[in-house]
Tab-separated table of C-alpha atoms and ligand atoms in Angstrom:
chain	number	residue	atom	x	y	z
A	1	UNK	CA	20.036	-1.070	-14.437
A	2	UNK	CA	21.726	-3.637	-16.600
A	3	UNK	CA	21.559	-4.320	-19.910
A	4	UNK	CA	19.783	-8.042	-20.313
A	5	UNK	CA	17.624	-6.930	-17.050
A	6	UNK	CA	16.286	-3.900	-18.623
A	7	UNK	CA	15.768	-6.538	-21.808
A	8	UNK	CA	13.558	-9.136	-20.251
A	9	UNK	CA	11.010	-6.067	-18.854
A	10	UNK	CA	8.364	-7.028	-21.669
A	11	UNK	CA	6.264	-4.008	-21.040
A	12	UNK	CA	6.101	-0.367	-21.593
A	13	UNK	CA	8.427	0.866	-19.034
A	14	UNK	CA	7.361	4.401	-18.583
A	15	UNK	CA	3.894	3.521	-17.858
A	16	UNK	CA	4.771	0.608	-15.375
A	17	UNK	CA	7.212	3.636	-13.807
A	18	UNK	CA	3.569	5.504	-13.356
A	19	UNK	CA	1.794	2.598	-11.977
A	20	UNK	CA	4.554	1.972	-9.676
A	21	UNK	CA	5.046	5.416	-8.396
A	22	UNK	CA	1.277	5.988	-8.153
A	23	UNK	CA	1.122	2.762	-5.587
A	24	UNK	CA	4.300	4.248	-4.079
A	25	UNK	CA	1.965	7.358	-3.571
A	26	UNK	CA	-0.683	5.160	-1.761
A	27	UNK	CA	1.560	3.340	0.934
A	28	UNK	CA	3.116	6.448	2.234
A	29	UNK	CA	-0.148	7.757	2.408
A	30	UNK	CA	-1.175	4.168	3.877
A	31	UNK	CA	1.423	4.234	6.134
A	32	UNK	CA	0.968	7.676	7.956
A	33	UNK	CA	-3.266	6.976	7.800
A	34	UNK	CA	-1.999	4.227	9.900
A	35	UNK	CA	0.616	5.548	12.220
A	36	UNK	CA	-1.268	8.331	12.977
A	37	UNK	CA	-4.378	6.497	13.479
A	38	UNK	CA	-2.409	4.518	16.352
A	39	UNK	CA	-1.864	7.755	18.255
A	40	UNK	CA	-4.924	8.974	18.280
A	41	UNK	CA	-7.280	6.013	18.346
A	42	UNK	CA	-9.766	5.553	21.498
A	43	UNK	CA	-12.682	3.535	22.570
A	44	UNK	CA	-13.596	0.003	21.744
A	45	UNK	CA	-10.341	-2.719	21.827
A	46	UNK	CA	-7.907	0.280	21.760
A	47	UNK	CA	-4.762	-0.972	22.441
A	48	UNK	CA	-5.173	-4.476	20.272
A	49	UNK	CA	-6.693	-1.647	17.362
A	50	UNK	CA	-3.364	0.344	18.167
A	51	UNK	CA	-1.535	-2.543	18.027
A	52	UNK	CA	-2.188	-3.780	15.115
A	53	UNK	CA	-2.523	0.102	13.043
A	54	UNK	CA	1.417	0.322	13.936
A	55	UNK	CA	2.018	-3.226	12.851
A	56	UNK	CA	0.501	-2.663	9.588
A	57	UNK	CA	2.329	0.821	9.311
A	58	UNK	CA	5.538	-0.354	9.624
A	59	UNK	CA	4.581	-2.942	7.104
A	60	UNK	CA	3.431	-0.154	4.442
A	61	UNK	CA	6.494	1.735	4.985
A	62	UNK	CA	8.390	-1.194	3.546
A	63	UNK	CA	6.056	-1.416	0.786
A	64	UNK	CA	7.015	2.190	-0.396
A	65	UNK	CA	10.638	1.448	0.567
A	66	UNK	CA	10.471	-2.135	-1.829
A	67	UNK	CA	8.124	0.343	-4.860
A	68	UNK	CA	11.049	2.653	-4.689
A	69	UNK	CA	14.026	0.196	-5.226
A	70	UNK	CA	12.195	-1.353	-7.933
A	71	UNK	CA	11.211	2.302	-9.498
A	72	UNK	CA	14.793	3.105	-8.955
A	73	UNK	CA	16.083	-0.336	-10.541
A	74	UNK	CA	14.081	0.364	-13.771
A	75	UNK	CA	15.392	4.015	-14.222
A	76	UNK	CA	12.699	5.966	-12.241
A	77	UNK	CA	12.598	8.190	-9.581
A	78	UNK	CA	9.940	7.912	-6.609
A	79	UNK	CA	8.018	10.779	-6.103
A	80	UNK	CA	9.874	13.245	-4.648
A	81	UNK	CA	7.015	16.131	-4.456
A	82	UNK	CA	4.514	15.753	-1.256
A	83	UNK	CA	1.914	17.641	-3.382
A	84	UNK	CA	2.064	15.403	-6.354
A	85	UNK	CA	1.804	12.425	-4.208
A	86	UNK	CA	-1.127	13.687	-3.179
A	87	UNK	CA	-2.748	14.120	-6.305
A	88	UNK	CA	-0.894	10.596	-7.736
A	89	UNK	CA	-2.540	8.260	-5.208
A	90	UNK	CA	-5.095	5.814	-5.988
A	91	UNK	CA	-6.303	5.236	-2.482
A	92	UNK	CA	-6.274	8.444	-1.496
A	93	UNK	CA	-5.660	9.713	2.329
A	94	UNK	CA	-8.862	9.309	5.314
A	95	UNK	CA	-8.278	11.639	7.532
A	96	UNK	CA	-8.990	9.679	10.817
A	97	UNK	CA	-10.564	13.333	12.148
A	98	UNK	CA	-12.771	10.413	13.638
A	99	UNK	CA	-10.646	8.519	16.215
A	100	UNK	CA	-13.281	5.774	17.678
A	101	UNK	CA	-11.342	2.592	16.748
A	102	UNK	CA	-14.800	1.308	14.895
A	103	UNK	CA	-14.132	4.194	12.596
A	104	UNK	CA	-10.643	4.143	12.223
A	105	UNK	CA	-11.020	0.172	11.094
A	106	UNK	CA	-13.715	0.863	8.607
A	107	UNK	CA	-11.454	3.575	7.075
A	108	UNK	CA	-8.136	1.089	6.901
A	109	UNK	CA	-10.351	-1.493	5.603
A	110	UNK	CA	-11.353	0.484	2.676
A	111	UNK	CA	-7.759	1.100	1.805
A	112	UNK	CA	-6.787	-2.250	1.791
A	113	UNK	CA	-9.470	-3.029	-0.739
A	114	UNK	CA	-8.377	-0.602	-3.015
A	115	UNK	CA	-4.989	-1.638	-2.470
A	116	UNK	CA	-5.786	-4.653	-3.134
A	117	UNK	CA	-7.140	-3.844	-6.484
A	118	UNK	CA	-4.824	-1.477	-7.798
A	119	UNK	CA	-1.604	-4.456	-6.865
A	120	UNK	CA	-4.162	-6.912	-8.544
A	121	UNK	CA	-3.875	-4.654	-11.610
A	122	UNK	CA	-0.012	-4.292	-12.032
A	123	UNK	CA	-0.153	-8.083	-11.649
A	124	UNK	CA	-2.603	-8.697	-14.501
A	125	UNK	CA	-0.350	-5.773	-16.556
A	126	UNK	CA	3.515	-7.786	-15.973
A	127	UNK	CA	2.253	-11.013	-15.631
A	128	UNK	CA	4.244	-13.007	-18.025
A	129	UNK	CA	6.290	-9.945	-19.242
A	130	UNK	CA	8.559	-8.986	-16.103
A	131	UNK	CA	8.715	-11.554	-13.266
A	132	UNK	CA	10.851	-9.482	-11.153
A	133	UNK	CA	7.783	-6.995	-10.299
A	134	UNK	CA	5.327	-9.355	-10.816
A	135	UNK	CA	7.211	-11.159	-7.760
A	136	UNK	CA	7.232	-7.746	-5.656
A	137	UNK	CA	3.699	-6.866	-6.387
A	138	UNK	CA	2.682	-10.446	-5.243
A	139	UNK	CA	4.781	-10.030	-2.010
A	140	UNK	CA	3.228	-6.940	-1.554
A	141	UNK	CA	-0.491	-8.047	-2.386
A	142	UNK	CA	0.073	-10.800	0.160
A	143	UNK	CA	0.313	-8.450	2.996
A	144	UNK	CA	-2.484	-6.267	1.805
A	145	UNK	CA	-5.048	-9.281	1.862
A	146	UNK	CA	-3.793	-10.474	5.425
A	147	UNK	CA	-3.843	-6.970	6.591
A	148	UNK	CA	-7.462	-6.827	5.253
A	149	UNK	CA	-8.442	-10.279	7.031
A	150	UNK	CA	-7.067	-8.637	10.104
A	151	UNK	CA	-8.545	-5.521	10.010
A	152	UNK	CA	-12.216	-7.521	9.168
A	153	UNK	CA	-11.711	-9.855	12.316
A	154	UNK	CA	-11.002	-7.127	14.645
A	155	UNK	CA	-14.524	-5.668	13.343
A	156	UNK	CA	-16.052	-8.851	14.182
A	157	UNK	CA	-14.599	-8.927	17.492
A	158	UNK	CA	-16.298	-5.733	17.850
A	159	UNK	CA	-19.207	-6.862	16.420
A	160	UNK	CA	-19.773	-9.569	18.505
B	1	FE	FE1	0.668	-1.849	1.612
B	2	FE	FE1	-2.008	-2.594	3.802
B	3	MG	MG1	-1.700	-7.199	10.853
Protein backbone atom coordinates (compact mmCIF):
# COMPACT_ATOMS: atom_id res chain seq x y z
CA UNK A 1 0.00 0.00 0.00
CA UNK A 2 1.14 3.56 -0.61
CA UNK A 3 2.74 5.64 2.13
CA UNK A 4 -0.24 7.90 2.85
CA UNK A 5 -2.65 5.01 2.47
CA UNK A 6 -0.79 3.24 5.26
CA UNK A 7 -0.40 6.36 7.43
CA UNK A 8 -4.14 6.92 7.69
CA UNK A 9 -4.74 3.45 9.17
CA UNK A 10 -4.93 4.33 12.84
CA UNK A 11 -5.07 0.81 14.27
CA UNK A 12 -2.52 -1.94 14.82
CA UNK A 13 -2.29 -3.33 11.29
CA UNK A 14 -1.21 -6.82 12.38
CA UNK A 15 -4.19 -7.09 14.71
CA UNK A 16 -6.48 -5.86 11.95
CA UNK A 17 -4.96 -8.33 9.48
CA UNK A 18 -5.60 -11.15 11.92
CA UNK A 19 -9.26 -10.13 12.26
CA UNK A 20 -9.67 -9.80 8.49
CA UNK A 21 -8.07 -13.18 7.85
CA UNK A 22 -10.34 -14.87 10.39
CA UNK A 23 -13.34 -13.31 8.65
CA UNK A 24 -11.86 -14.46 5.33
CA UNK A 25 -11.80 -18.02 6.70
CA UNK A 26 -15.46 -17.65 7.74
CA UNK A 27 -16.43 -16.49 4.28
CA UNK A 28 -14.84 -19.47 2.51
CA UNK A 29 -16.55 -21.87 4.88
CA UNK A 30 -19.88 -20.04 4.54
CA UNK A 31 -19.48 -20.18 0.77
CA UNK A 32 -18.92 -23.93 0.84
CA UNK A 33 -21.67 -24.59 3.36
CA UNK A 34 -24.18 -22.74 1.19
CA UNK A 35 -22.89 -24.12 -2.07
CA UNK A 36 -22.93 -27.78 -1.05
CA UNK A 37 -26.18 -27.28 0.92
CA UNK A 38 -27.89 -26.10 -2.27
CA UNK A 39 -26.76 -29.33 -3.97
CA UNK A 40 -27.98 -31.77 -1.33
CA UNK A 41 -31.16 -30.00 -0.12
CA UNK A 42 -34.30 -32.14 0.10
CA UNK A 43 -37.80 -31.61 1.42
CA UNK A 44 -40.09 -28.64 2.04
CA UNK A 45 -39.69 -25.70 -0.41
CA UNK A 46 -36.63 -27.33 -1.95
CA UNK A 47 -36.56 -25.13 -5.06
CA UNK A 48 -36.83 -21.89 -3.09
CA UNK A 49 -34.27 -22.96 -0.50
CA UNK A 50 -31.74 -24.25 -3.04
CA UNK A 51 -32.07 -21.01 -5.02
CA UNK A 52 -31.53 -18.84 -1.96
CA UNK A 53 -28.57 -20.90 -0.74
CA UNK A 54 -26.97 -20.71 -4.15
CA UNK A 55 -27.40 -16.94 -4.27
CA UNK A 56 -25.92 -16.55 -0.80
CA UNK A 57 -23.00 -18.80 -1.76
CA UNK A 58 -22.13 -16.37 -4.57
CA UNK A 59 -22.29 -13.42 -2.18
CA UNK A 60 -20.06 -15.11 0.43
CA UNK A 61 -17.49 -15.77 -2.27
CA UNK A 62 -17.64 -12.10 -3.17
CA UNK A 63 -17.03 -11.23 0.49
CA UNK A 64 -13.97 -13.50 0.51
CA UNK A 65 -12.75 -11.65 -2.57
CA UNK A 66 -13.25 -8.22 -0.96
CA UNK A 67 -11.45 -9.29 2.22
CA UNK A 68 -8.55 -10.84 0.27
CA UNK A 69 -8.02 -7.58 -1.60
CA UNK A 70 -8.05 -5.50 1.59
CA UNK A 71 -5.66 -7.95 3.30
CA UNK A 72 -3.23 -7.66 0.39
CA UNK A 73 -3.50 -3.87 0.32
CA UNK A 74 -2.65 -3.76 4.03
CA UNK A 75 0.48 -5.81 3.35
CA UNK A 76 -0.86 -9.15 4.53
CA UNK A 77 -1.50 -12.48 2.81
CA UNK A 78 -4.89 -14.20 2.67
CA UNK A 79 -4.68 -17.60 4.41
CA UNK A 80 -3.01 -20.03 2.03
CA UNK A 81 -3.39 -23.22 3.99
CA UNK A 82 -6.81 -24.86 4.34
CA UNK A 83 -5.96 -26.55 7.64
CA UNK A 84 -4.98 -23.18 9.07
CA UNK A 85 -8.13 -21.69 7.60
CA UNK A 86 -10.17 -24.28 9.51
CA UNK A 87 -8.35 -23.35 12.71
CA UNK A 88 -8.73 -19.60 12.21
CA UNK A 89 -12.47 -19.47 11.55
CA UNK A 90 -14.72 -17.67 14.06
CA UNK A 91 -17.97 -19.16 12.86
CA UNK A 92 -16.86 -22.66 11.85
CA UNK A 93 -18.49 -24.98 9.40
CA UNK A 94 -21.76 -26.81 9.96
CA UNK A 95 -21.67 -29.98 7.92
CA UNK A 96 -25.05 -30.43 6.19
CA UNK A 97 -25.20 -34.11 7.10
CA UNK A 98 -28.98 -33.77 7.51
CA UNK A 99 -29.99 -32.35 4.10
CA UNK A 100 -33.55 -31.42 5.06
CA UNK A 101 -34.24 -27.86 3.95
CA UNK A 102 -35.38 -26.82 7.42
CA UNK A 103 -32.16 -28.05 9.02
CA UNK A 104 -30.04 -26.37 6.34
CA UNK A 105 -31.82 -23.06 6.81
CA UNK A 106 -31.39 -23.28 10.60
CA UNK A 107 -27.67 -24.04 10.27
CA UNK A 108 -27.14 -21.14 7.93
CA UNK A 109 -29.08 -18.72 10.15
CA UNK A 110 -26.64 -19.63 12.91
CA UNK A 111 -23.74 -18.87 10.57
CA UNK A 112 -25.18 -15.50 9.60
CA UNK A 113 -25.71 -14.52 13.20
CA UNK A 114 -22.07 -15.33 13.94
CA UNK A 115 -20.99 -13.34 10.87
CA UNK A 116 -23.01 -10.30 11.98
CA UNK A 117 -21.36 -10.38 15.42
CA UNK A 118 -17.90 -10.83 13.87
CA UNK A 119 -18.30 -7.88 11.52
CA UNK A 120 -19.76 -5.68 14.26
CA UNK A 121 -16.56 -6.30 16.26
CA UNK A 122 -14.36 -5.35 13.30
CA UNK A 123 -16.46 -2.24 12.68
CA UNK A 124 -16.04 -1.19 16.31
CA UNK A 125 -12.30 -1.83 16.06
CA UNK A 126 -11.73 0.35 12.98
CA UNK A 127 -14.39 3.01 13.57
CA UNK A 128 -12.92 6.52 13.02
CA UNK A 129 -9.49 4.88 12.49
CA UNK A 130 -9.58 3.13 9.14
CA UNK A 131 -12.42 4.46 6.99
CA UNK A 132 -11.64 2.19 4.04
CA UNK A 133 -11.87 -1.03 6.03
CA UNK A 134 -14.89 0.39 7.85
CA UNK A 135 -16.70 1.02 4.58
CA UNK A 136 -15.81 -2.41 3.19
CA UNK A 137 -16.86 -4.29 6.32
CA UNK A 138 -20.09 -2.29 6.55
CA UNK A 139 -20.91 -3.30 3.01
CA UNK A 140 -20.34 -6.97 3.84
CA UNK A 141 -22.31 -6.71 7.08
CA UNK A 142 -25.30 -5.27 5.22
CA UNK A 143 -25.36 -8.45 3.11
CA UNK A 144 -25.15 -10.67 6.20
CA UNK A 145 -28.09 -8.87 7.80
CA UNK A 146 -30.06 -9.40 4.60
CA UNK A 147 -29.03 -13.08 4.49
CA UNK A 148 -30.29 -13.65 8.01
CA UNK A 149 -33.56 -11.90 7.17
CA UNK A 150 -34.06 -13.95 3.98
CA UNK A 151 -33.48 -17.24 5.79
CA UNK A 152 -35.72 -16.32 8.72
CA UNK A 153 -38.48 -15.43 6.24
CA UNK A 154 -38.14 -18.88 4.65
CA UNK A 155 -38.39 -20.50 8.07
CA UNK A 156 -41.53 -18.43 8.78
CA UNK A 157 -43.05 -19.67 5.50
CA UNK A 158 -42.23 -23.25 6.45
CA UNK A 159 -43.97 -22.77 9.79
CA UNK A 160 -47.02 -21.02 8.32
FE1 LIG B 1 -20.37 -13.19 4.01
FE1 LIG C 1 -23.98 -14.30 4.65
MG1 LIG D 1 -30.89 -13.61 -0.22
